[in-house]
Amino acid sequence: MTEPVCNFVLPRMPSEPLAIGNLAVPARVAVQSTLPVRSPYTGELLGSVPQSDATEVDAVVRGAASTAEAWGQLPIKERTVPLFRFRELVLARLEELAHSAARECGKTLAEARAGVLKGVEVVEYALSLQNLDVGGALEVSGGVRCQVRREPLGVVAGITPFNFPAMVPMWLFPIAVTLGNAFVLKPSEKVPLTAGLLGELMLEARYPAGVLSVLHGGRATVDSLLDHPSVAAYAFVGSSKVAQHVYARAAGHGKRVLALGGAKNTMILAPDADPALAISGIVASFTGCAGQRCMAGSLLVAVGDCEELIEGIVDAARALRLGSDMGALIDAASVERLEAGISRGVVEGARLLLDGRRPVAPAGCERGHWLAPTILDHVQPDSFCAREELFGPVLSIVRVPTLHAALEIERASPYGNATSVFTQSGAVARLVSDHATSGMIGINVGVPVPREPFSFGGTKGSRFGHGDITGQGAVDFWTKLKKVTSKWGPAIDGSWMS
Ligand code: NAD
């Protein structure tokens, strides 16, 4: 059955959008300005959220700080109890969350559902920590014992992008709060409503007030948060330009920061690739979420004679229906940016195999932001379309004679999120996975997002800071280690450590 286009249930506005769950913040009397939230499908106004200034940021962080100590001292088994309820609530309200994410972000419903469910997978990882995160102890010399404990950092914050309204926030706060931190979430001002719903569900799950707070706003709000002395750590997900800014500003204050950035993911196509696997995998990779994901494969490096495979890719991409198979772009500025990027590609010598500019919009969605799948062939490896993240359903194809030439292009990329190879040869797959520089590698998989407990994270210009954002990397990021050395009587062996 085809899913409806432009027919979403209106998500409820968060009742207290400044600081969900934070009762320490007084009623909003000082709203200076609000930000409109518009549907990428129709351009209609979905609602608005307040833009928090430095005073409100301070009030929210203080509220979180007043909760953090008591919350962090609870045993992890107690802190995990509300997360079981949160998981059930998210699953029970899956459709509402998916509609909300689809409606404000332009995703198809299937994509929006998948995003929420990937968030649930991270919740399940966080639920398991109470049984896994047991620290360690060793008798280091006779009668002397060393123990290591994980402790929370206090108030921590997450700043998230527009393209996964539920999933990216859920990469962050479930693990951080389970490990004993109070979390301040600043979602993208383009998609703040789904984050508000998640905040409401955290309250309904009976988390204490202030364990999760949701703040709204753009650059100025982020900067106030980054400069606040009481926030101990920041996780950021968004474009590389802003990731670099967040990393430098927070690190300049001596804070812990992990900032994931943008990407230009390479897919290497070998002539021996299984046609069905390669065509569906490549098309899904560059058109899924309308190409607005950091794992989208947007650069196809075709090795040798791949003519038939490329014809199959063009045909499959042309057959996609806007609205039901592929969603909308987030805003008019994105359409403009992409149209300009495609024109630049043509000027730089690329051949346009499929031109998705100015497509016929789905009925009722004429005022939405649309670009159909677009494919540029014979793109030069050092040109704009081969190197820059365009962030839309645009595939740039570079032709090379050898696998080594393909790997050279991959290794020269300034980004490092994902690299995929499509081949039936184990030797080719092995060579690519050994020598590619990205953090996540796909073999006949176009979007190689690791499922939990394998963690998510890239390299090079796709990540500023250390470690991955989920899995064990998140456990390390959201905690500090305390080592306790003790003896309760004279040392037995009299070594220097005693
Ligand atoms: P963005 O960088 O514009 O915004 C991300 C967040 O930063 C938002 O909350 C926004 O309010 C804030 N922000 C924007 N400009 C700012 C500034 N100048 N100073 C301080 N804060 C600022 O990103 P976006 O357009 O929302 O999301 C798309 C980008 O995110 C793409 O580049 C995509 O590849 C990337 N992304 C990366 C990952 C990953 O895991 N590496 C995941 C999802 C998205």
Coordinates of C-alpha atoms and ligand atoms in Angstrom, one line a residue:
M1 CA 0.0 0.0 0.0
T2 CA 1.3 3.4 -0.9
E3 CA 1.8 5.7 2.1
P4 CA 0.1 9.1 2.0
V5 CA 2.0 12.2 0.9
C6 CA 1.3 15.5 2.7
N7 CA -1.2 13.8 4.9
F8 CA 0.4 13.8 8.3
V9 CA -1.2 14.0 11.7
L10 CA -0.3 17.3 13.2
P11 CA 2.2 16.8 16.0
R12 CA 1.2 18.4 19.3
M13 CA 3.3 21.4 20.2
P14 CA 5.4 20.8 23.3
S15 CA 3.5 22.3 26.2
E16 CA 6.6 23.9 27.8
P17 CA 9.1 24.1 25.0
L18 CA 11.8 25.9 26.9
A19 CA 12.8 23.2 29.3
I20 CA 11.0 20.0 29.1
G21 CA 11.2 18.2 32.4
N22 CA 12.9 21.1 34.2
L23 CA 10.5 22.4 36.8
A24 CA 13.2 24.7 38.1
V25 CA 12.7 27.1 35.2
P26 CA 9.9 29.6 35.8
A27 CA 7.1 30.2 33.4
R28 CA 8.2 31.7 30.1
V29 CA 7.7 35.4 30.6
A30 CA 10.8 36.6 28.8
V31 CA 10.4 35.2 25.3
Q32 CA 12.3 37.7 23.1
S33 CA 11.7 36.0 19.8
T34 CA 10.3 32.8 18.3
L35 CA 11.3 30.7 15.3
P36 CA 8.8 29.4 12.7
V37 CA 8.8 25.7 11.9
R38 CA 7.7 25.0 8.3
S39 CA 6.8 21.8 6.5
P40 CA 9.2 20.9 3.7
Y41 CA 6.3 19.1 2.0
T42 CA 4.0 22.1 1.8
G43 CA 5.7 25.1 3.1
E44 CA 2.9 25.5 5.7
L45 CA 3.6 26.8 9.1
L46 CA 3.6 23.9 11.6
G47 CA 4.2 26.0 14.7
S48 CA 6.9 28.0 16.3
V49 CA 9.3 27.6 19.2
P50 CA 10.9 30.2 21.4
Q51 CA 14.5 31.2 20.8
S52 CA 16.3 31.0 24.1
D53 CA 18.7 33.8 25.0
A54 CA 21.7 33.6 27.3
T55 CA 19.6 34.2 30.4
E56 CA 17.3 31.3 29.6
V57 CA 20.2 29.1 28.8
D58 CA 21.7 29.9 32.1
A59 CA 18.3 29.2 33.9
V60 CA 18.1 25.8 32.2
V61 CA 21.7 24.8 32.9
R62 CA 21.3 25.9 36.6
G63 CA 18.1 23.8 36.8
A64 CA 19.9 20.8 35.3
A65 CA 22.8 21.3 37.7
S66 CA 20.5 21.3 40.7
T67 CA 19.3 17.8 39.6
A68 CA 22.6 16.4 38.4
E69 CA 24.3 15.6 41.7
A70 CA 21.4 13.6 43.2
W71 CA 20.7 11.9 39.9
G72 CA 24.3 10.9 39.5
Q73 CA 24.5 9.4 42.9
L74 CA 21.6 7.0 42.3
P75 CA 22.8 3.4 41.6
I76 CA 22.7 2.8 37.8
K77 CA 20.0 0.1 38.3
E78 CA 17.7 2.8 39.7
R79 CA 18.6 5.2 37.0
T80 CA 17.7 2.7 34.4
V81 CA 14.1 2.1 35.6
P82 CA 12.5 5.0 33.8
L83 CA 14.3 4.1 30.6
F84 CA 12.4 0.9 30.4
R85 CA 9.2 3.0 30.6
F86 CA 10.6 5.5 28.0
R87 CA 11.2 2.6 25.6
E88 CA 7.7 1.3 25.9
L89 CA 6.3 4.9 25.5
V90 CA 8.3 5.5 22.3
L91 CA 7.2 2.2 20.8
A92 CA 3.5 2.8 21.8
R93 CA 3.8 6.3 20.2
L94 CA 5.9 5.2 17.2
E95 CA 3.4 6.4 14.6
E96 CA 3.0 9.8 16.3
L97 CA 6.8 10.3 16.5
A98 CA 7.3 9.1 12.9
H99 CA 4.6 11.5 11.6
S100 CA 6.1 14.3 13.5
A101 CA 9.6 13.6 12.2
A102 CA 8.3 13.1 8.6
R103 CA 6.2 16.2 8.7
E104 CA 8.8 18.7 10.0
C105 CA 11.8 17.1 8.2
G106 CA 10.4 16.0 4.8
K107 CA 11.2 12.3 5.2
T108 CA 8.9 9.6 4.0
L109 CA 7.0 7.9 6.8
A110 CA 9.0 4.7 6.4
E111 CA 12.3 6.6 6.8
A112 CA 10.9 8.5 9.8
R113 CA 9.8 5.2 11.4
A114 CA 13.2 3.7 10.8
G115 CA 14.9 6.7 12.4
V116 CA 12.9 6.3 15.6
L117 CA 13.5 2.6 15.7
K118 CA 17.3 3.1 15.3
G119 CA 16.9 5.5 18.3
V120 CA 15.2 2.7 20.2
E121 CA 18.2 0.4 19.5
V122 CA 20.4 2.9 21.3
V123 CA 17.9 3.0 24.2
E124 CA 18.3 -0.8 24.4
Y125 CA 22.1 -0.4 24.5
A126 CA 21.7 2.1 27.3
L127 CA 19.4 -0.4 29.1
S128 CA 22.1 -3.0 29.0
L129 CA 24.7 -0.8 30.7
Q130 CA 23.5 -1.7 34.2
N131 CA 24.7 -5.2 33.5
L132 CA 27.8 -4.4 31.5
D133 CA 29.4 -1.3 33.0
V134 CA 30.7 -2.9 36.2
G135 CA 34.1 -1.2 36.3
G136 CA 37.0 -3.4 37.6
A137 CA 39.2 -4.2 40.6
L138 CA 42.6 -5.8 41.1
E139 CA 44.7 -6.8 44.0
V140 CA 47.8 -4.7 42.8
S141 CA 50.1 -5.9 45.6
G142 CA 49.5 -7.9 48.8
G143 CA 46.6 -6.3 50.7
V144 CA 46.4 -3.3 48.3
R145 CA 43.4 -3.1 46.0
C146 CA 42.9 -0.8 43.1
Q147 CA 39.4 -0.2 41.9
V148 CA 38.1 1.8 38.9
R149 CA 34.7 3.4 38.8
R150 CA 32.9 5.3 36.2
E151 CA 31.3 8.6 37.4
P152 CA 29.1 11.0 35.5
L153 CA 30.3 14.4 34.4
G154 CA 27.4 16.4 35.7
V155 CA 25.5 18.7 33.2
V156 CA 26.2 17.8 29.6
A157 CA 24.7 19.0 26.3
G158 CA 23.8 17.8 22.8
I159 CA 23.3 20.0 19.7
T160 CA 21.7 18.1 16.9
P161 CA 21.0 18.6 13.1
F162 CA 17.7 18.7 11.1
N163 CA 18.0 15.5 9.2
F164 CA 17.2 13.0 11.9
P165 CA 14.8 14.7 14.3
A166 CA 14.4 11.7 16.6
M167 CA 17.3 9.4 16.0
V168 CA 20.3 11.8 16.5
P169 CA 18.9 13.1 19.9
M170 CA 18.3 9.5 20.8
W171 CA 22.0 8.6 20.0
L172 CA 22.8 11.0 22.8
F173 CA 20.6 11.5 25.8
P174 CA 19.6 7.8 26.7
I175 CA 23.2 6.8 27.2
A176 CA 24.2 10.1 28.9
V177 CA 21.4 10.1 31.4
T178 CA 21.7 6.4 32.2
L179 CA 25.3 7.1 33.1
G180 CA 24.1 9.7 35.6
N181 CA 24.3 13.0 33.8
A182 CA 21.7 15.7 33.4
F183 CA 21.3 16.4 29.7
V184 CA 20.4 19.7 27.9
L185 CA 19.3 19.1 24.3
K186 CA 19.3 21.8 21.7
P187 CA 17.7 20.3 18.6
S188 CA 17.8 21.9 15.2
E189 CA 15.6 24.9 15.0
K190 CA 14.3 23.5 11.7
V191 CA 12.9 20.3 13.4
P192 CA 12.3 21.1 17.1
L193 CA 8.8 19.6 17.5
T194 CA 9.8 15.9 17.5
A195 CA 12.5 16.7 20.2
G196 CA 9.7 18.3 22.2
L197 CA 7.7 15.1 22.0
L198 CA 10.7 13.0 23.1
G199 CA 11.0 15.4 26.0
E200 CA 7.4 14.9 26.9
L201 CA 7.8 11.1 26.8
M202 CA 10.8 11.4 29.2
L203 CA 8.6 13.3 31.6
E204 CA 5.9 10.6 31.2
A205 CA 8.5 8.0 31.9
R206 CA 8.9 9.7 35.3
Y207 CA 12.4 10.9 35.0
P208 CA 13.1 13.5 37.7
A209 CA 12.7 17.1 36.6
G210 CA 15.9 18.5 35.0
V211 CA 17.4 15.2 33.9
L212 CA 16.5 16.1 30.4
S213 CA 15.9 19.7 29.3
V214 CA 15.1 20.8 25.8
L215 CA 16.2 24.3 24.7
H216 CA 15.4 25.9 21.4
G217 CA 17.2 28.4 19.2
G218 CA 20.0 28.8 16.6
R219 CA 23.6 30.0 16.6
A220 CA 23.3 32.4 19.5
T221 CA 21.6 29.8 21.7
V222 CA 24.3 27.3 20.9
D223 CA 27.1 29.8 21.6
S224 CA 25.5 30.7 25.0
L225 CA 25.4 27.0 25.8
L226 CA 29.0 26.5 24.7
D227 CA 30.2 29.3 26.9
H228 CA 28.3 28.2 30.0
P229 CA 30.8 27.3 32.7
S230 CA 28.6 24.6 34.3
V231 CA 28.3 22.4 31.2
A232 CA 31.0 19.7 31.3
A233 CA 30.8 18.1 27.9
Y234 CA 29.2 18.7 24.4
A235 CA 28.2 16.3 21.7
F236 CA 27.5 17.9 18.4
V237 CA 26.1 16.5 15.2
G238 CA 25.8 18.7 12.1
S239 CA 27.8 20.2 9.2
S240 CA 31.6 20.2 9.4
K241 CA 31.8 24.0 9.4
V242 CA 29.7 24.2 12.5
A243 CA 31.3 21.1 14.0
Q244 CA 34.7 22.8 13.8
H245 CA 33.3 26.0 15.4
V246 CA 31.7 24.0 18.2
Y247 CA 34.8 21.9 18.8
A248 CA 37.1 25.0 18.9
R249 CA 34.9 27.1 21.1
A250 CA 34.1 24.3 23.6
A251 CA 37.7 23.0 23.7
G252 CA 38.9 26.6 24.1
H253 CA 37.0 26.6 27.4
G254 CA 38.7 23.3 28.4
K255 CA 35.6 21.2 27.8
R256 CA 35.2 17.7 26.6
V257 CA 33.7 17.8 23.1
L258 CA 32.9 15.3 20.3
A259 CA 31.6 17.0 17.1
L260 CA 30.5 14.9 14.2
G261 CA 30.4 16.7 10.8
G262 CA 29.4 16.3 7.3
A263 CA 30.5 13.8 4.7
K264 CA 31.1 13.0 1.0
N265 CA 30.9 9.3 1.0
T266 CA 32.6 7.2 -1.7
M267 CA 31.0 4.2 -3.3
I268 CA 33.4 2.1 -5.4
L269 CA 31.7 0.1 -8.1
A270 CA 33.7 -2.8 -9.6
P271 CA 32.6 -4.2 -12.9
D272 CA 32.0 -7.7 -11.4
A273 CA 29.4 -6.3 -8.9
D274 CA 26.1 -8.2 -8.5
P275 CA 23.8 -6.0 -10.6
A276 CA 20.8 -6.3 -8.3
L277 CA 22.7 -5.7 -5.1
A278 CA 24.7 -2.8 -6.6
I279 CA 21.9 -1.0 -8.3
S280 CA 19.5 -1.1 -5.4
G281 CA 22.2 -0.4 -2.9
I282 CA 23.6 2.6 -4.8
V283 CA 20.2 4.2 -5.6
A284 CA 19.0 3.8 -2.0
S285 CA 22.2 5.3 -0.7
F286 CA 22.1 8.5 -2.7
T287 CA 18.3 9.0 -2.7
G288 CA 17.3 7.8 0.8
C289 CA 16.1 10.7 3.0
A290 CA 16.4 12.7 -0.3
G291 CA 20.2 12.4 0.0
Q292 CA 20.0 14.4 3.3
R293 CA 22.0 12.1 5.5
C294 CA 25.6 12.0 6.5
M295 CA 25.8 8.4 5.3
A296 CA 24.5 9.0 1.8
G297 CA 26.8 7.7 -0.9
S298 CA 27.1 10.7 -3.2
L299 CA 30.3 9.9 -5.1
L300 CA 30.4 6.8 -7.2
V301 CA 33.8 5.8 -8.5
A302 CA 33.2 3.4 -11.3
V303 CA 36.2 1.1 -12.1
G304 CA 36.6 0.0 -15.7
D305 CA 33.6 -0.9 -17.8
C306 CA 30.5 -0.4 -15.7
E307 CA 28.2 0.8 -18.5
E308 CA 25.4 -1.6 -17.9
L309 CA 25.4 -1.1 -14.1
I310 CA 25.3 2.7 -14.6
E311 CA 22.4 2.4 -17.0
G312 CA 20.6 0.3 -14.4
I313 CA 21.3 2.9 -11.7
V314 CA 19.9 5.7 -13.9
D315 CA 16.7 3.7 -14.7
A316 CA 16.1 2.8 -11.1
A317 CA 16.6 6.3 -9.9
R318 CA 14.3 7.7 -12.7
A319 CA 11.6 5.4 -11.5
L320 CA 11.4 6.7 -8.0
R321 CA 8.2 8.7 -7.2
L322 CA 8.5 11.9 -5.3
G323 CA 6.6 11.9 -2.1
S324 CA 6.1 8.2 -1.7
D325 CA 9.6 6.8 -2.6
M326 CA 11.6 9.9 -1.8
G327 CA 10.8 12.9 0.5
A328 CA 11.3 16.6 0.2
L329 CA 14.3 18.8 0.9
I330 CA 14.3 20.7 4.1
D331 CA 13.9 24.2 2.7
A332 CA 14.0 26.5 -0.4
A333 CA 17.7 27.4 0.3
S334 CA 18.6 23.7 0.0
V335 CA 16.9 23.5 -3.4
E336 CA 18.7 26.6 -4.6
R337 CA 22.1 25.3 -3.3
L338 CA 21.6 22.0 -5.0
E339 CA 20.5 23.5 -8.3
A340 CA 23.5 25.7 -8.3
G341 CA 25.8 22.8 -7.5
I342 CA 24.4 20.8 -10.4
S343 CA 24.9 23.7 -12.8
R344 CA 28.4 24.1 -11.6
G345 CA 29.0 20.4 -12.2
V346 CA 27.9 20.8 -15.8
V347 CA 30.0 23.9 -16.3
E348 CA 33.0 21.9 -15.0
G349 CA 32.5 19.3 -17.7
A350 CA 30.2 16.7 -16.2
R351 CA 27.5 15.0 -18.3
L352 CA 24.0 15.1 -16.9
L353 CA 22.5 11.6 -17.1
L354 CA 19.5 12.4 -15.0
D355 CA 18.3 16.0 -14.3
G356 CA 16.0 16.2 -11.3
R357 CA 15.7 20.0 -11.3
R358 CA 12.2 21.6 -11.2
P359 CA 10.3 18.3 -11.0
V360 CA 6.5 17.9 -10.9
A361 CA 5.7 18.1 -7.2
P362 CA 3.2 15.5 -5.7
A363 CA -0.4 16.8 -5.7
G364 CA -1.0 19.1 -2.8
C365 CA 2.7 19.7 -2.3
E366 CA 3.4 22.2 -4.9
R367 CA 4.8 24.7 -2.4
G368 CA 7.2 22.2 -1.0
H369 CA 10.9 21.9 -1.7
W370 CA 11.7 19.3 -4.4
L371 CA 14.6 17.9 -6.3
A372 CA 14.2 14.5 -8.1
P373 CA 17.2 12.2 -8.3
T374 CA 20.0 13.7 -10.4
I375 CA 23.1 11.9 -11.8
L376 CA 26.2 13.6 -13.2
D377 CA 28.7 11.4 -15.1
H378 CA 32.4 11.9 -16.0
V379 CA 32.9 14.2 -13.0
Q380 CA 36.5 15.2 -12.5
P381 CA 37.9 13.8 -9.1
D382 CA 39.1 17.2 -8.0
S383 CA 36.0 19.2 -9.0
F384 CA 33.3 20.7 -6.8
C385 CA 30.7 18.0 -7.2
A386 CA 33.3 15.2 -6.5
R387 CA 34.6 16.8 -3.3
E388 CA 31.9 18.9 -1.6
E389 CA 29.0 17.6 0.4
L390 CA 25.9 18.7 -1.7
F391 CA 23.4 17.1 0.8
G392 CA 20.6 16.2 -1.6
P393 CA 19.7 13.3 -4.1
V394 CA 22.7 14.0 -6.4
L395 CA 25.1 11.3 -7.5
S396 CA 28.4 12.3 -9.1
I397 CA 30.2 9.5 -11.1
V398 CA 33.9 9.5 -11.5
R399 CA 35.4 7.1 -14.0
V400 CA 38.8 5.4 -13.2
P401 CA 40.7 2.6 -14.9
T402 CA 41.8 0.7 -11.8
L403 CA 40.9 -0.1 -8.2
H404 CA 44.0 1.6 -7.0
A405 CA 43.0 4.8 -8.8
A406 CA 39.6 4.5 -7.0
L407 CA 41.2 4.0 -3.6
E408 CA 43.4 7.1 -4.3
I409 CA 40.3 9.2 -4.7
E410 CA 38.8 7.8 -1.5
R411 CA 42.0 8.4 0.5
A412 CA 42.2 12.0 -0.8
S413 CA 38.7 12.9 0.4
P414 CA 38.7 15.5 3.2
Y415 CA 35.8 13.6 4.8
G416 CA 35.7 10.1 6.4
N417 CA 32.3 8.9 7.3
A418 CA 31.5 6.0 5.0
T419 CA 33.0 4.1 2.1
S420 CA 31.3 1.3 0.2
V421 CA 32.5 -1.2 -2.4
F422 CA 30.2 -3.2 -4.7
T423 CA 31.9 -6.4 -5.9
Q424 CA 31.7 -10.2 -5.9
S425 CA 35.4 -10.5 -5.3
G426 CA 36.6 -11.1 -1.7
A427 CA 40.0 -9.8 -2.7
V428 CA 38.6 -6.5 -3.9
A429 CA 36.4 -6.2 -0.8
R430 CA 39.4 -6.9 1.4
L431 CA 41.6 -4.4 -0.4
V432 CA 39.0 -1.7 0.0
S433 CA 38.2 -2.4 3.6
D434 CA 42.0 -2.5 4.5
H435 CA 43.0 0.7 2.7
A436 CA 39.9 3.0 2.8
T437 CA 40.2 5.8 5.3
S438 CA 36.6 6.2 6.5
G439 CA 35.3 5.1 9.8
M440 CA 32.5 2.9 8.5
I441 CA 32.9 0.6 5.5
G442 CA 30.2 -1.2 3.5
I443 CA 30.7 -4.3 1.4
N444 CA 27.8 -4.5 -1.0
V445 CA 26.0 -2.2 1.5
G446 CA 25.4 1.4 0.4
V447 CA 24.6 2.9 3.9
P448 CA 27.0 1.0 6.3
V449 CA 25.5 2.4 9.5
P450 CA 26.7 0.0 12.2
R451 CA 23.9 -1.6 14.3
E452 CA 24.4 -1.3 18.0
P453 CA 26.5 -2.4 19.9
F454 CA 28.9 -1.5 17.1
S455 CA 29.4 2.2 17.4
F456 CA 28.8 5.1 15.0
G457 CA 31.6 7.5 14.0
G458 CA 33.7 8.7 11.1
T459 CA 37.2 10.1 10.7
K460 CA 39.0 13.1 9.1
G461 CA 36.7 16.1 8.5
S462 CA 33.6 14.1 9.5
R463 CA 34.7 14.1 13.2
F464 CA 36.3 16.6 15.5
G465 CA 37.3 15.0 18.8
H466 CA 38.0 11.5 19.8
G467 CA 35.8 8.3 19.9
D468 CA 32.5 7.3 18.5
I469 CA 29.1 8.8 19.4
T470 CA 27.3 5.6 20.4
G471 CA 28.4 2.2 21.9
Q472 CA 31.5 2.0 24.0
G473 CA 32.7 5.4 22.7
A474 CA 29.6 7.1 24.2
V475 CA 30.1 5.3 27.5
D476 CA 33.7 6.7 27.7
F477 CA 32.6 10.1 26.5
W478 CA 29.8 10.7 29.0
T479 CA 31.8 9.5 32.1
K480 CA 35.1 10.0 33.9
L481 CA 37.1 7.3 35.5
K482 CA 38.0 7.4 39.2
K483 CA 40.6 5.0 40.5
V484 CA 40.5 4.1 44.2
T485 CA 43.5 2.4 45.8
S486 CA 42.9 1.0 49.3
K487 CA 44.4 -1.1 52.1
W488 CA 42.9 -2.0 55.4
G489 CA 46.0 -3.3 57.3
P490 CA 49.8 -3.5 56.8
A491 CA 50.8 -4.5 53.4
I492 CA 51.6 -8.1 53.0
D493 CA 54.5 -8.1 50.5
G494 CA 56.0 -4.7 51.3
S495 CA 56.5 -3.8 47.7
W496 CA 56.9 -0.1 46.7
M497 CA 53.1 0.0 45.9
S498 CA 52.2 -0.8 49.4
Ligands
NAD1 P1 24.1 22.5 10.9 O1 25.5 22.4 11.1 O2 23.6 23.7 10.1 O3 23.2 22.6 12.3 C1 23.5 21.7 13.3 C2 23.2 22.3 14.6 O4 24.0 23.4 14.8 C3 21.7 22.9 14.7 O5 21.2 22.6 16.0 C4 21.9 24.4 14.5 O6 21.0 25.2 15.3 C5 23.3 24.6 15.1 N1 24.0 25.7 14.3 C6 23.9 26.0 13.0 N2 24.8 27.0 12.7 C7 25.5 27.3 13.8 C8 26.5 28.2 14.1 N3 27.0 29.0 13.2 N4 27.0 28.2 15.4 C9 26.5 27.4 16.3 N5 25.5 26.5 16.1 C10 25.0 26.5 14.9 O7 23.6 21.1 10.2 P2 22.2 20.8 9.6 O8 22.1 21.5 8.3 O9 21.2 20.8 10.6 O10 22.4 19.2 9.3 C11 23.0 18.7 8.2 C12 24.5 18.4 8.3 O11 24.7 17.6 9.4 C13 25.1 17.8 7.1 O12 26.4 18.3 6.9 C14 25.2 16.3 7.6 O13 26.2 15.6 6.9 C15 25.6 16.5 9.0 N6 25.2 15.3 9.8 C16 26.3 14.5 10.3 C17 26.0 13.4 11.0 C18 27.2 12.5 11.4 O14 26.9 11.6 12.2 N7 28.4 12.8 11.1 C19 24.7 13.0 11.2 C20 23.7 13.8 10.7 C21 23.9 14.9 10.0

